[in-house]
PDB file of N, CA and C and ligand atoms in Angstrom:
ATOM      1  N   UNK C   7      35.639 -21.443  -4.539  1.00 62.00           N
ATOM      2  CA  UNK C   7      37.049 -21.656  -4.886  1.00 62.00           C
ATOM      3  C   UNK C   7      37.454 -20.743  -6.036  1.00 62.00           C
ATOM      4  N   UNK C   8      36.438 -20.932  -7.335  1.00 68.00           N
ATOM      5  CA  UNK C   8      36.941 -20.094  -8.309  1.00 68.00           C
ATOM      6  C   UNK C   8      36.774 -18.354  -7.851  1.00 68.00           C
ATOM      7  N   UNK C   9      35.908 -18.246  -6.906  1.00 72.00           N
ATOM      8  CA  UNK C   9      35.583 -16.749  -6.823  1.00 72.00           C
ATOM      9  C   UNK C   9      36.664 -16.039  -5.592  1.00 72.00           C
ATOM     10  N   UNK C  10      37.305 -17.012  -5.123  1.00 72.00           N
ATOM     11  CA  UNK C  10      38.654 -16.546  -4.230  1.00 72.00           C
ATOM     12  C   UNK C  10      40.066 -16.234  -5.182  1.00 72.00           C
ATOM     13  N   UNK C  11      39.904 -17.116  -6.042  1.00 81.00           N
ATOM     14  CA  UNK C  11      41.302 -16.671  -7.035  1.00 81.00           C
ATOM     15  C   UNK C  11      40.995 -16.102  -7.722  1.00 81.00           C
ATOM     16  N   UNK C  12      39.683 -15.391  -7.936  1.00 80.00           N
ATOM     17  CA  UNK C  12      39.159 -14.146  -8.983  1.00 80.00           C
ATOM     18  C   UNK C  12      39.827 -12.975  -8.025  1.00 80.00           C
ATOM     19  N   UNK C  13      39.390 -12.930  -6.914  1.00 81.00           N
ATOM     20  CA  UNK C  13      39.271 -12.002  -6.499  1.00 81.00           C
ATOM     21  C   UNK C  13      40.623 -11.534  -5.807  1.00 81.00           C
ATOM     22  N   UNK C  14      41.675 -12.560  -5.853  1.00 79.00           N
ATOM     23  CA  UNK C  14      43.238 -12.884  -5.245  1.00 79.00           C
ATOM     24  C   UNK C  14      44.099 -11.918  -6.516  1.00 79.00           C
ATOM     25  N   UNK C  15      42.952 -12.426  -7.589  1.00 76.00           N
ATOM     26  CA  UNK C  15      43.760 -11.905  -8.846  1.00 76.00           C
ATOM     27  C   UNK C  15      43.877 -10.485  -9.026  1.00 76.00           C
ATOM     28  N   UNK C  16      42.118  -9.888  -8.798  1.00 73.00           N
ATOM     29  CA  UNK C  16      42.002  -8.353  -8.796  1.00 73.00           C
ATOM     30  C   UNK C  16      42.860  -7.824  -8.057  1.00 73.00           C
ATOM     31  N   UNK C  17      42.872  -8.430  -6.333  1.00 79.00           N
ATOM     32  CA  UNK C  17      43.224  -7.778  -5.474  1.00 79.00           C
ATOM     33  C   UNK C  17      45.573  -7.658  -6.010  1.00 79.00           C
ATOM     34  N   UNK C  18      45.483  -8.471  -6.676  1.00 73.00           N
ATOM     35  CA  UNK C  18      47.057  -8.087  -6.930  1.00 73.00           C
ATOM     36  C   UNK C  18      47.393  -7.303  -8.069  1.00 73.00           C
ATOM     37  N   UNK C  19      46.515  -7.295  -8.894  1.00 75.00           N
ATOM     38  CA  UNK C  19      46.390  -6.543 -10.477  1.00 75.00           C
ATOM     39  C   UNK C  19      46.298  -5.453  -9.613  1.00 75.00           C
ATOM     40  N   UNK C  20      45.367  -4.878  -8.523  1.00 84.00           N
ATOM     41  CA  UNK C  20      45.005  -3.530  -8.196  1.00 84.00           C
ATOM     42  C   UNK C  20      46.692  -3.007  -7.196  1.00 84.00           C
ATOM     43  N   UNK C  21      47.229  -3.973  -6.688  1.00 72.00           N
ATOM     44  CA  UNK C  21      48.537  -3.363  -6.227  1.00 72.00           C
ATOM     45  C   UNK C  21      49.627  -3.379  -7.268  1.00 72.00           C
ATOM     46  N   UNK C  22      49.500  -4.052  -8.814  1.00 76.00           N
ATOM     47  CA  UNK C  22      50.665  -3.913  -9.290  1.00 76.00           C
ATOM     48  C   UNK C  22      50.480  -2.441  -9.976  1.00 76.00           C
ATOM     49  N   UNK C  23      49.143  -2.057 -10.078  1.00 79.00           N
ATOM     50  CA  UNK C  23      48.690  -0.952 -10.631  1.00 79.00           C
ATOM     51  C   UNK C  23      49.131   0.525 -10.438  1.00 79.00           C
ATOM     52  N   UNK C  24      49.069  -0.269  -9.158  1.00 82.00           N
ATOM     53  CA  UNK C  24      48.908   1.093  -7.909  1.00 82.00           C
ATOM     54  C   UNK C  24      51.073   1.277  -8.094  1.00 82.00           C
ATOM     55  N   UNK C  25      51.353   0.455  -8.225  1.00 78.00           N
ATOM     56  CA  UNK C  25      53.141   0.195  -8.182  1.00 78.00           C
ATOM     57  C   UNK C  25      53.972   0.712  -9.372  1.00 78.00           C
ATOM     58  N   UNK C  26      53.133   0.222 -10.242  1.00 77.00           N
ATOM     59  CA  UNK C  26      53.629   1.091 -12.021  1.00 77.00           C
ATOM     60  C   UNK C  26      52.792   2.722 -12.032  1.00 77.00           C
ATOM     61  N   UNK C  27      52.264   2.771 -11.263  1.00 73.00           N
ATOM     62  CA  UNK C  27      51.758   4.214 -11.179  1.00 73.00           C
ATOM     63  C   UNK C  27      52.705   5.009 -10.011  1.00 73.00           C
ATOM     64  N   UNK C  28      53.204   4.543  -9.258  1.00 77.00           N
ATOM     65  CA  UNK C  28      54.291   5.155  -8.697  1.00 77.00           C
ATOM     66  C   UNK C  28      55.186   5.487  -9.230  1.00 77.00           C
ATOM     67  N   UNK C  29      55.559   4.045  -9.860  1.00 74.00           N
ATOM     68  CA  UNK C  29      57.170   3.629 -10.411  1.00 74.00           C
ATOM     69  C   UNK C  29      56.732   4.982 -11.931  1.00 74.00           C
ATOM     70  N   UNK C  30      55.712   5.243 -12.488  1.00 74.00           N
ATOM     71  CA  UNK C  30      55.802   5.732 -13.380  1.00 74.00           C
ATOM     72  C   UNK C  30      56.140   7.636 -13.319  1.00 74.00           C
ATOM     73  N   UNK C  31      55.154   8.068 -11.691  1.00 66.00           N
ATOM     74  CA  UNK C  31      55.594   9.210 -11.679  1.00 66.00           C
ATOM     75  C   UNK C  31      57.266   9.469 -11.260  1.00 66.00           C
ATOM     76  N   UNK C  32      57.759   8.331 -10.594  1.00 72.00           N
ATOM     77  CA  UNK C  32      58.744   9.065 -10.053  1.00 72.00           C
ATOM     78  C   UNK C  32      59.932   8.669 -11.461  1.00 72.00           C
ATOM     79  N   UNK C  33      59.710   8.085 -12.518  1.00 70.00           N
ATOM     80  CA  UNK C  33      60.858   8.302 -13.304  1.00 70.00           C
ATOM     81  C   UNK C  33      60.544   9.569 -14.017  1.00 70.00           C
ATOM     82  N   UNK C  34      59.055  10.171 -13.777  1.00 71.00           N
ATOM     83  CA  UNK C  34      58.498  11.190 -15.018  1.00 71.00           C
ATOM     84  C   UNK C  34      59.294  12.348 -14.192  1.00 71.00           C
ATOM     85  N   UNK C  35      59.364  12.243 -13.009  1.00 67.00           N
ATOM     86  CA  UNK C  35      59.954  13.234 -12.150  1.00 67.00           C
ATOM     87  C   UNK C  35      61.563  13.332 -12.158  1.00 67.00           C
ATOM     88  N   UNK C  36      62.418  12.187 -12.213  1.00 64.00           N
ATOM     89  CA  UNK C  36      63.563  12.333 -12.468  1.00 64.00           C
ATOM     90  C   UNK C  36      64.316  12.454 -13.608  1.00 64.00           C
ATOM     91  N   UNK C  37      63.012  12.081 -14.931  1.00 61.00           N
ATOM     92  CA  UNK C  37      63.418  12.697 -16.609  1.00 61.00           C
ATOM     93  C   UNK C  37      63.373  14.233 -16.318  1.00 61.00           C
ATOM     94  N   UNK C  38      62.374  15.099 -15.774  1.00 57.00           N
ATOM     95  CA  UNK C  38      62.389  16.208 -15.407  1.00 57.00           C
ATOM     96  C   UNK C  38      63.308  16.791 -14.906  1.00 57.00           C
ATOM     97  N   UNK C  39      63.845  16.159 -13.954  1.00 53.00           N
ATOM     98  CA  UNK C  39      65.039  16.794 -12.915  1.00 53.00           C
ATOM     99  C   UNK C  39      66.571  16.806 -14.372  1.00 53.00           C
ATOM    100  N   UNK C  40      66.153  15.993 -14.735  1.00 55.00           N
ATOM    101  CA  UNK C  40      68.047  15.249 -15.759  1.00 55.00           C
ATOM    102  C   UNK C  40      67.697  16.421 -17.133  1.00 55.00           C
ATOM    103  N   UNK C  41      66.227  16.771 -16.883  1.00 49.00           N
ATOM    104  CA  UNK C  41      66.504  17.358 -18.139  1.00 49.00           C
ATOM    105  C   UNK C  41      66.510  18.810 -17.980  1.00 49.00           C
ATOM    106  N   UNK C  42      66.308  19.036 -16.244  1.00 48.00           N
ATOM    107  CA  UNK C  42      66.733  20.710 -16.638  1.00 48.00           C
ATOM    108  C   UNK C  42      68.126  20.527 -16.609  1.00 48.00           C
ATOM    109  N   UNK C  43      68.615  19.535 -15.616  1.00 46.00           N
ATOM    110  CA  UNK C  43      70.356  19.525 -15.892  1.00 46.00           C
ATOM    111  C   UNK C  43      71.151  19.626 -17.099  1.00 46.00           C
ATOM    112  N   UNK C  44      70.577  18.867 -17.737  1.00 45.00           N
ATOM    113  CA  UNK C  44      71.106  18.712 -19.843  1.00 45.00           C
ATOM    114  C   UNK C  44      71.078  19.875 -20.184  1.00 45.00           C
ATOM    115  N   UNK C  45      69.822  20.651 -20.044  1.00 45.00           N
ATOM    116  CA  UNK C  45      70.077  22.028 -20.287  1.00 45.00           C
ATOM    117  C   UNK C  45      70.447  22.983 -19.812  1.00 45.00           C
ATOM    118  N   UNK C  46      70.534  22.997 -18.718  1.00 44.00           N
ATOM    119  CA  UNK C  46      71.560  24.180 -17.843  1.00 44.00           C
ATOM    120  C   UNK C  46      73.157  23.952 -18.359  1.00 44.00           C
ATOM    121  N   UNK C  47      73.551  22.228 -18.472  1.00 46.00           N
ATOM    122  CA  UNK C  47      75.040  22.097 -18.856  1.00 46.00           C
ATOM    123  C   UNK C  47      75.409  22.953 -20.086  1.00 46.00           C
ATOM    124  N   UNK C  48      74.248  22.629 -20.801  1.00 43.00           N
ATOM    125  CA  UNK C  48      74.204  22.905 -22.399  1.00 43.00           C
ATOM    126  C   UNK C  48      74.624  24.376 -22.709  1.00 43.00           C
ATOM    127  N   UNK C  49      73.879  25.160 -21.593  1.00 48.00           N
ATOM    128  CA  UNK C  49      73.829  26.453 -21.863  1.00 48.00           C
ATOM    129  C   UNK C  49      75.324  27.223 -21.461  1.00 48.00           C
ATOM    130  N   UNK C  50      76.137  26.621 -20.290  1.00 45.00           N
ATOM    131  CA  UNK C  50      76.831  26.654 -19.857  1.00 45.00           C
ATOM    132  C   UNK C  50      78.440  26.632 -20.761  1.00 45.00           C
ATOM    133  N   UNK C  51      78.241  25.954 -21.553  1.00 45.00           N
ATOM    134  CA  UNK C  51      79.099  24.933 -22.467  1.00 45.00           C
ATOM    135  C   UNK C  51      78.942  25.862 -23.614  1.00 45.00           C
ATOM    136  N   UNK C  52      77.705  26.329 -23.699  1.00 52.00           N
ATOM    137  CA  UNK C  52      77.615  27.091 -25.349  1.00 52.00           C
ATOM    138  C   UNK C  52      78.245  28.603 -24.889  1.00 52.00           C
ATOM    139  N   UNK C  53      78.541  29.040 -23.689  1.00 53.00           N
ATOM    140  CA  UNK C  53      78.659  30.297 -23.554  1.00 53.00           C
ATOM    141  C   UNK C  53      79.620  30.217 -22.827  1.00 53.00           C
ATOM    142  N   UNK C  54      80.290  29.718 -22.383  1.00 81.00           N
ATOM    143  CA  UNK C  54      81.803  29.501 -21.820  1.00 81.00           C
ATOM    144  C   UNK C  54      82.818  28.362 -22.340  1.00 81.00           C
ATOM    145  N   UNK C  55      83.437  28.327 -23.803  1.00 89.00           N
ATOM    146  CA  UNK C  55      83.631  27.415 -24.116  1.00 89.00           C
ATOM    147  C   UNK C  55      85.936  27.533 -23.407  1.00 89.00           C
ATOM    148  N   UNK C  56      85.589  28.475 -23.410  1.00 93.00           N
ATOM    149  CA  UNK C  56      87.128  28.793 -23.165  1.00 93.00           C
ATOM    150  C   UNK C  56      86.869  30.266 -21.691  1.00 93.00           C
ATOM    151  N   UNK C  57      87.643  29.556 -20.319  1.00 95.00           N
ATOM    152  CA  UNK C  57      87.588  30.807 -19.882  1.00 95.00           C
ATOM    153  C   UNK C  57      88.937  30.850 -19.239  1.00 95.00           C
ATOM    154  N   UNK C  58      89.064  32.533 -18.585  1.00 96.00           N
ATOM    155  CA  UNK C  58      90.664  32.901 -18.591  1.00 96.00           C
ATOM    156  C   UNK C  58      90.288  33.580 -16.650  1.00 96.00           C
ATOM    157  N   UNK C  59      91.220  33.119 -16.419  1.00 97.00           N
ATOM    158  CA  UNK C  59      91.338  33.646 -15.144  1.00 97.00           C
ATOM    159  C   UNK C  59      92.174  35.099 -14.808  1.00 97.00           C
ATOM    160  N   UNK C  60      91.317  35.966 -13.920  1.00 97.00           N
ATOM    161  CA  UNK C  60      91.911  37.034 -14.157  1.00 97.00           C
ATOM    162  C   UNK C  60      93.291  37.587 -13.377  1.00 97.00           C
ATOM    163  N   UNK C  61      93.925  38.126 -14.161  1.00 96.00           N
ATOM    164  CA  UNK C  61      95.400  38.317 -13.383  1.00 96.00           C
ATOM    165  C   UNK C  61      95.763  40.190 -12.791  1.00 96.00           C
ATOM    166  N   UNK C  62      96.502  40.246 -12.049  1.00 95.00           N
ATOM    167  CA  UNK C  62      96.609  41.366 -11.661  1.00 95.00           C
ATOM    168  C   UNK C  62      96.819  42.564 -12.880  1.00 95.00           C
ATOM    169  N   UNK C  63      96.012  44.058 -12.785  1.00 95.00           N
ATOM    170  CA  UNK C  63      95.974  44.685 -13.927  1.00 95.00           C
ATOM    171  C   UNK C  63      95.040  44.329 -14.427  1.00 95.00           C
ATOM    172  N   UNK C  64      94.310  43.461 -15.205  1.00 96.00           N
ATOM    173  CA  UNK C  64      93.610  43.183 -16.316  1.00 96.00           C
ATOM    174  C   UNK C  64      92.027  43.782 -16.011  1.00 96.00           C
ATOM    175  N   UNK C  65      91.587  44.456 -16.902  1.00 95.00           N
ATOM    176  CA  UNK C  65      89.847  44.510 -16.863  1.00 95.00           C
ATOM    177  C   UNK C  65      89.193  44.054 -17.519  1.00 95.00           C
ATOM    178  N   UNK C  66      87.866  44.357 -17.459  1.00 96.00           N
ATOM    179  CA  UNK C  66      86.900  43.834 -18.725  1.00 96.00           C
ATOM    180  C   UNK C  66      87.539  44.181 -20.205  1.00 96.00           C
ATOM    181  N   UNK C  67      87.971  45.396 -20.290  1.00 96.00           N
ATOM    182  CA  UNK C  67      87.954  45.924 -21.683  1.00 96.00           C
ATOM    183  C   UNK C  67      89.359  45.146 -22.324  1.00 96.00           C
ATOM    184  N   UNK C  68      90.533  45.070 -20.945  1.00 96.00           N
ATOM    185  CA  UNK C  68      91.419  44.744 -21.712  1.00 96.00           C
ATOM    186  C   UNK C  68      91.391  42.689 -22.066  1.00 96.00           C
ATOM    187  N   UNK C  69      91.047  42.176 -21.046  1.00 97.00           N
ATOM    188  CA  UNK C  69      90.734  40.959 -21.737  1.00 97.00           C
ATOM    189  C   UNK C  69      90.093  40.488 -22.436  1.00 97.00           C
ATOM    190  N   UNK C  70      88.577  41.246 -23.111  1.00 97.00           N
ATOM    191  CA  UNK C  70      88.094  41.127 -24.226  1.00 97.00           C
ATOM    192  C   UNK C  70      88.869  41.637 -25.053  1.00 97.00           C
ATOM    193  N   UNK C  71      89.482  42.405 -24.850  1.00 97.00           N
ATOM    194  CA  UNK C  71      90.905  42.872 -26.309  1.00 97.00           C
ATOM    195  C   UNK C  71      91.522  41.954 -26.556  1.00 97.00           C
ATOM    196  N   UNK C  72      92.285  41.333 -25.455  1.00 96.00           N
ATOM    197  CA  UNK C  72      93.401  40.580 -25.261  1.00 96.00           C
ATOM    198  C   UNK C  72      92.598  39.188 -26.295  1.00 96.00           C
ATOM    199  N   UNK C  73      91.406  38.812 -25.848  1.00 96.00           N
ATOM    200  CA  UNK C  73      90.667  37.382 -26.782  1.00 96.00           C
ATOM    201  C   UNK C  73      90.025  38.340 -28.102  1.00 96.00           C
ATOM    202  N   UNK C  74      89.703  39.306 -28.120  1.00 96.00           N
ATOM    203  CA  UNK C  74      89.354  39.623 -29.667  1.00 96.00           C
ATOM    204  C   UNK C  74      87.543  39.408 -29.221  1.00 96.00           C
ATOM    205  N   UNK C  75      87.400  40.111 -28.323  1.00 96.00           N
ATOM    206  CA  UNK C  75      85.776  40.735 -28.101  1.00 96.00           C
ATOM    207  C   UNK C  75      85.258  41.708 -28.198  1.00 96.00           C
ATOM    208  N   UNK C  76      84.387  41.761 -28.788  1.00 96.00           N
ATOM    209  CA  UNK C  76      83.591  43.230 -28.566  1.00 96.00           C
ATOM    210  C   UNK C  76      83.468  43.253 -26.941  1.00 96.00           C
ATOM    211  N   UNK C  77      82.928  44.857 -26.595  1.00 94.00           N
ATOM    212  CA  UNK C  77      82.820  44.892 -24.837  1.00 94.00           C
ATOM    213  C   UNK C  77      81.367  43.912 -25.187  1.00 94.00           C
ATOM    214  N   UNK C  78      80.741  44.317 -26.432  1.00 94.00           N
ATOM    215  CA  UNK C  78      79.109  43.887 -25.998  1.00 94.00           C
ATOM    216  C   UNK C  78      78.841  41.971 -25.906  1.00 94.00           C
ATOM    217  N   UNK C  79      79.809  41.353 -26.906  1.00 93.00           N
ATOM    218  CA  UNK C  79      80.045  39.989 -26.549  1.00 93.00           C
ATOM    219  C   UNK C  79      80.382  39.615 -25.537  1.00 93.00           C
ATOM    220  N   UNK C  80      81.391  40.002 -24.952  1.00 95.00           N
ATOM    221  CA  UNK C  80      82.254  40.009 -23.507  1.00 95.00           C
ATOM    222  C   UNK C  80      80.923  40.249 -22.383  1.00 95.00           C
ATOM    223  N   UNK C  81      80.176  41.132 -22.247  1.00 94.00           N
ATOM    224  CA  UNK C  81      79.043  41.425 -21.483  1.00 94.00           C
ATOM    225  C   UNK C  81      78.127  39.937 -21.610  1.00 94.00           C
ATOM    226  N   UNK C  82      77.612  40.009 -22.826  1.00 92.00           N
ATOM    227  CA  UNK C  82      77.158  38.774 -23.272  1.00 92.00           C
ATOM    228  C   UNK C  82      77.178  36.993 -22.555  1.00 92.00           C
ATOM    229  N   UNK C  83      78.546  37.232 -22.499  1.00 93.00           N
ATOM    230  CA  UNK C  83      78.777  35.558 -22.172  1.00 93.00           C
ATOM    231  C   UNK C  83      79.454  35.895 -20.789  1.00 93.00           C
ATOM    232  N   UNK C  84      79.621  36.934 -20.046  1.00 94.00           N
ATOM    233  CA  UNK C  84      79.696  36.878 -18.815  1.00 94.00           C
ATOM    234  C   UNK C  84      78.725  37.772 -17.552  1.00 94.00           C
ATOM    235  N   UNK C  85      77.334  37.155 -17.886  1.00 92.00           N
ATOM    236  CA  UNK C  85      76.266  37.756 -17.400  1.00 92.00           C
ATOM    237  C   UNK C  85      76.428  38.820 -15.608  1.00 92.00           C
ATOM    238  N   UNK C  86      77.736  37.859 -14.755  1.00 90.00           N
ATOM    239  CA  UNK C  86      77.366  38.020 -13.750  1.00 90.00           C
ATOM    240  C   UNK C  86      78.661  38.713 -13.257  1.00 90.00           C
ATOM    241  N   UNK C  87      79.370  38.618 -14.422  1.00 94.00           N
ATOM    242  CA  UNK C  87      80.792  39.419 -14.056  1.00 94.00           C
ATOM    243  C   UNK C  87      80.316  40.947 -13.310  1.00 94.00           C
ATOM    244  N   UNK C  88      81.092  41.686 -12.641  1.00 95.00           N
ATOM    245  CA  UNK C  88      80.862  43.291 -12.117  1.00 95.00           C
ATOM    246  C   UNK C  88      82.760  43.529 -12.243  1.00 95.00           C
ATOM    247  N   UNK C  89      82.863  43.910 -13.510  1.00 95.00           N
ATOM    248  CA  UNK C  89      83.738  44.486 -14.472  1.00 95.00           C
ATOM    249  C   UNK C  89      84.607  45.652 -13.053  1.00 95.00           C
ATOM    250  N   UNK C  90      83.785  46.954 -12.452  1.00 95.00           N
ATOM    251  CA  UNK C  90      84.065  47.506 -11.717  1.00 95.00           C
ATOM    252  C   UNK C  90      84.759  46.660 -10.260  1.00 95.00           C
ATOM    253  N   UNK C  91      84.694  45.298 -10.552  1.00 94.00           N
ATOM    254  CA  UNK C  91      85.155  44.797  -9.057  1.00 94.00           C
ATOM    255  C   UNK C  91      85.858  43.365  -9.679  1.00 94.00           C
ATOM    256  N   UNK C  92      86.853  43.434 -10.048  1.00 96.00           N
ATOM    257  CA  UNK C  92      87.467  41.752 -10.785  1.00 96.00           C
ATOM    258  C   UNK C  92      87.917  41.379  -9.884  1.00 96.00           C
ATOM    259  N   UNK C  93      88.054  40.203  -9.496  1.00 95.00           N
ATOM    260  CA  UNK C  93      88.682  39.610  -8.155  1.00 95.00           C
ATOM    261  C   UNK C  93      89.946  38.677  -8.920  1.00 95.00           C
ATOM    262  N   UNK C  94      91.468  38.983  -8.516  1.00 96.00           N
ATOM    263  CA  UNK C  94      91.955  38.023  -8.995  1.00 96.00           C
ATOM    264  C   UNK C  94      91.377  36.191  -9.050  1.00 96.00           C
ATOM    265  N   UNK C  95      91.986  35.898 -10.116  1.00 96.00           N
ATOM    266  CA  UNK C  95      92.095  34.075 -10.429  1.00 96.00           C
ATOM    267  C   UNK C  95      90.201  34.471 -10.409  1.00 96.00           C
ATOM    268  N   UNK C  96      90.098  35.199 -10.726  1.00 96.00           N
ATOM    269  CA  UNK C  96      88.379  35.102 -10.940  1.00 96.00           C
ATOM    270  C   UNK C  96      88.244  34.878 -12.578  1.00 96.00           C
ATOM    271  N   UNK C  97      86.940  33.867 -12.961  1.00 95.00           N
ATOM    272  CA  UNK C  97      86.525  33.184 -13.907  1.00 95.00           C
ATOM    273  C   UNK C  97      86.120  34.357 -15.218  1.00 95.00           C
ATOM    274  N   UNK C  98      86.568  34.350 -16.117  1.00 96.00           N
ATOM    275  CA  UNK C  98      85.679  35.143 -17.529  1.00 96.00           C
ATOM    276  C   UNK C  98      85.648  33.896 -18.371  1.00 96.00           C
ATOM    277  N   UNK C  99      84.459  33.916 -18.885  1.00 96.00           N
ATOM    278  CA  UNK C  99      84.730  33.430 -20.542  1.00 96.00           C
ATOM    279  C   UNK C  99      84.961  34.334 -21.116  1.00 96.00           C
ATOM    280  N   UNK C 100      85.467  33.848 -22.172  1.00 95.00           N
ATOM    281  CA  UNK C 100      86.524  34.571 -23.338  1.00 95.00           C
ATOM    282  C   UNK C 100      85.925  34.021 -24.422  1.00 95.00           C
ATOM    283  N   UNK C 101      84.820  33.051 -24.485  1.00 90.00           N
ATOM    284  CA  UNK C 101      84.376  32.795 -25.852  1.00 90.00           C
ATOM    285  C   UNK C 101      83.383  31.625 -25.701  1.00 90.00           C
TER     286      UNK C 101
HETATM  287  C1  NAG Y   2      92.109  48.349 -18.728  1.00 58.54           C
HETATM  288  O1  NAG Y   2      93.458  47.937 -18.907  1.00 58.54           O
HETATM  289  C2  NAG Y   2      94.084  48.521 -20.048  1.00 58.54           C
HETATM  290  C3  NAG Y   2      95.436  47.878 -20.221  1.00 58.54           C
HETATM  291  O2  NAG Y   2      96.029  47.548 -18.993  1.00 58.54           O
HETATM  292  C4  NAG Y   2      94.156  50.051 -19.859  1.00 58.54           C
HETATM  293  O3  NAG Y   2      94.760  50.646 -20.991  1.00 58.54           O
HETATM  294  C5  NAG Y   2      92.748  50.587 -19.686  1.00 58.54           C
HETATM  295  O4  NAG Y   2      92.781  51.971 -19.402  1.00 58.54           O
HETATM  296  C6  NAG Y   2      92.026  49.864 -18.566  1.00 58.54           C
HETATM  297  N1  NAG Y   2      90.650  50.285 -18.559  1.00 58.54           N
HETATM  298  C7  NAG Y   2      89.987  50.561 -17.458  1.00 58.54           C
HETATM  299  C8  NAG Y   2      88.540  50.915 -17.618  1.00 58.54           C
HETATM  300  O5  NAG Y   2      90.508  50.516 -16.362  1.00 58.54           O
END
């Protein structure tokens, strides 16, 4: 009798085990996931805090004029811009 509820006991200790060892990777996995997000936002936010949509006429040089940029800041915080090809209502940060 006593050696059936010994062993009732292991046998559920060994599945709650097995359950917080799940439950433990998959939050270690979704702190992971939230925290490249935090930092991708972060980075996002620190380098585009203001942006200007582009209007007919305008280039790189003159809307970093127009916000008070160097070309090399302006390059800076708009990594993926191609200056040679602006597409109207297309995105710059400006700061
Ligand atoms: C950019 O625009 C300004 C003002 O419209 C103009 O003076 C300048 O020549 C232009 N620069 C280029 C590279 O097209």
């Amino acid at each position: 009798m006593a050696n059936i509820t010994k062993s009732a006991v292991i046998f559920f200790f060994q599945i709650l085990l097995r359950l917080s060892l799940l439950l433990a990777v998959s939050m270690a996995e979704n702190k992971l996931i939230e925290g490249v997000g935090i930092l991708g936002e972060k980075d996002s936010k620190l380098e585009c805090a203001t942006a200007y949509g582009v209007r007919g006429g305008d280039n790189c040089t003159s809307v970093a004029e127009t916000f008070s940029l160097s070309p090399g800041i302006f390059a800076d915080i708009n990594p993926n811009v191609d200056c040679n090809d602006l597409l109207l209502g297309q995105w710059l940060c400006v700061q």
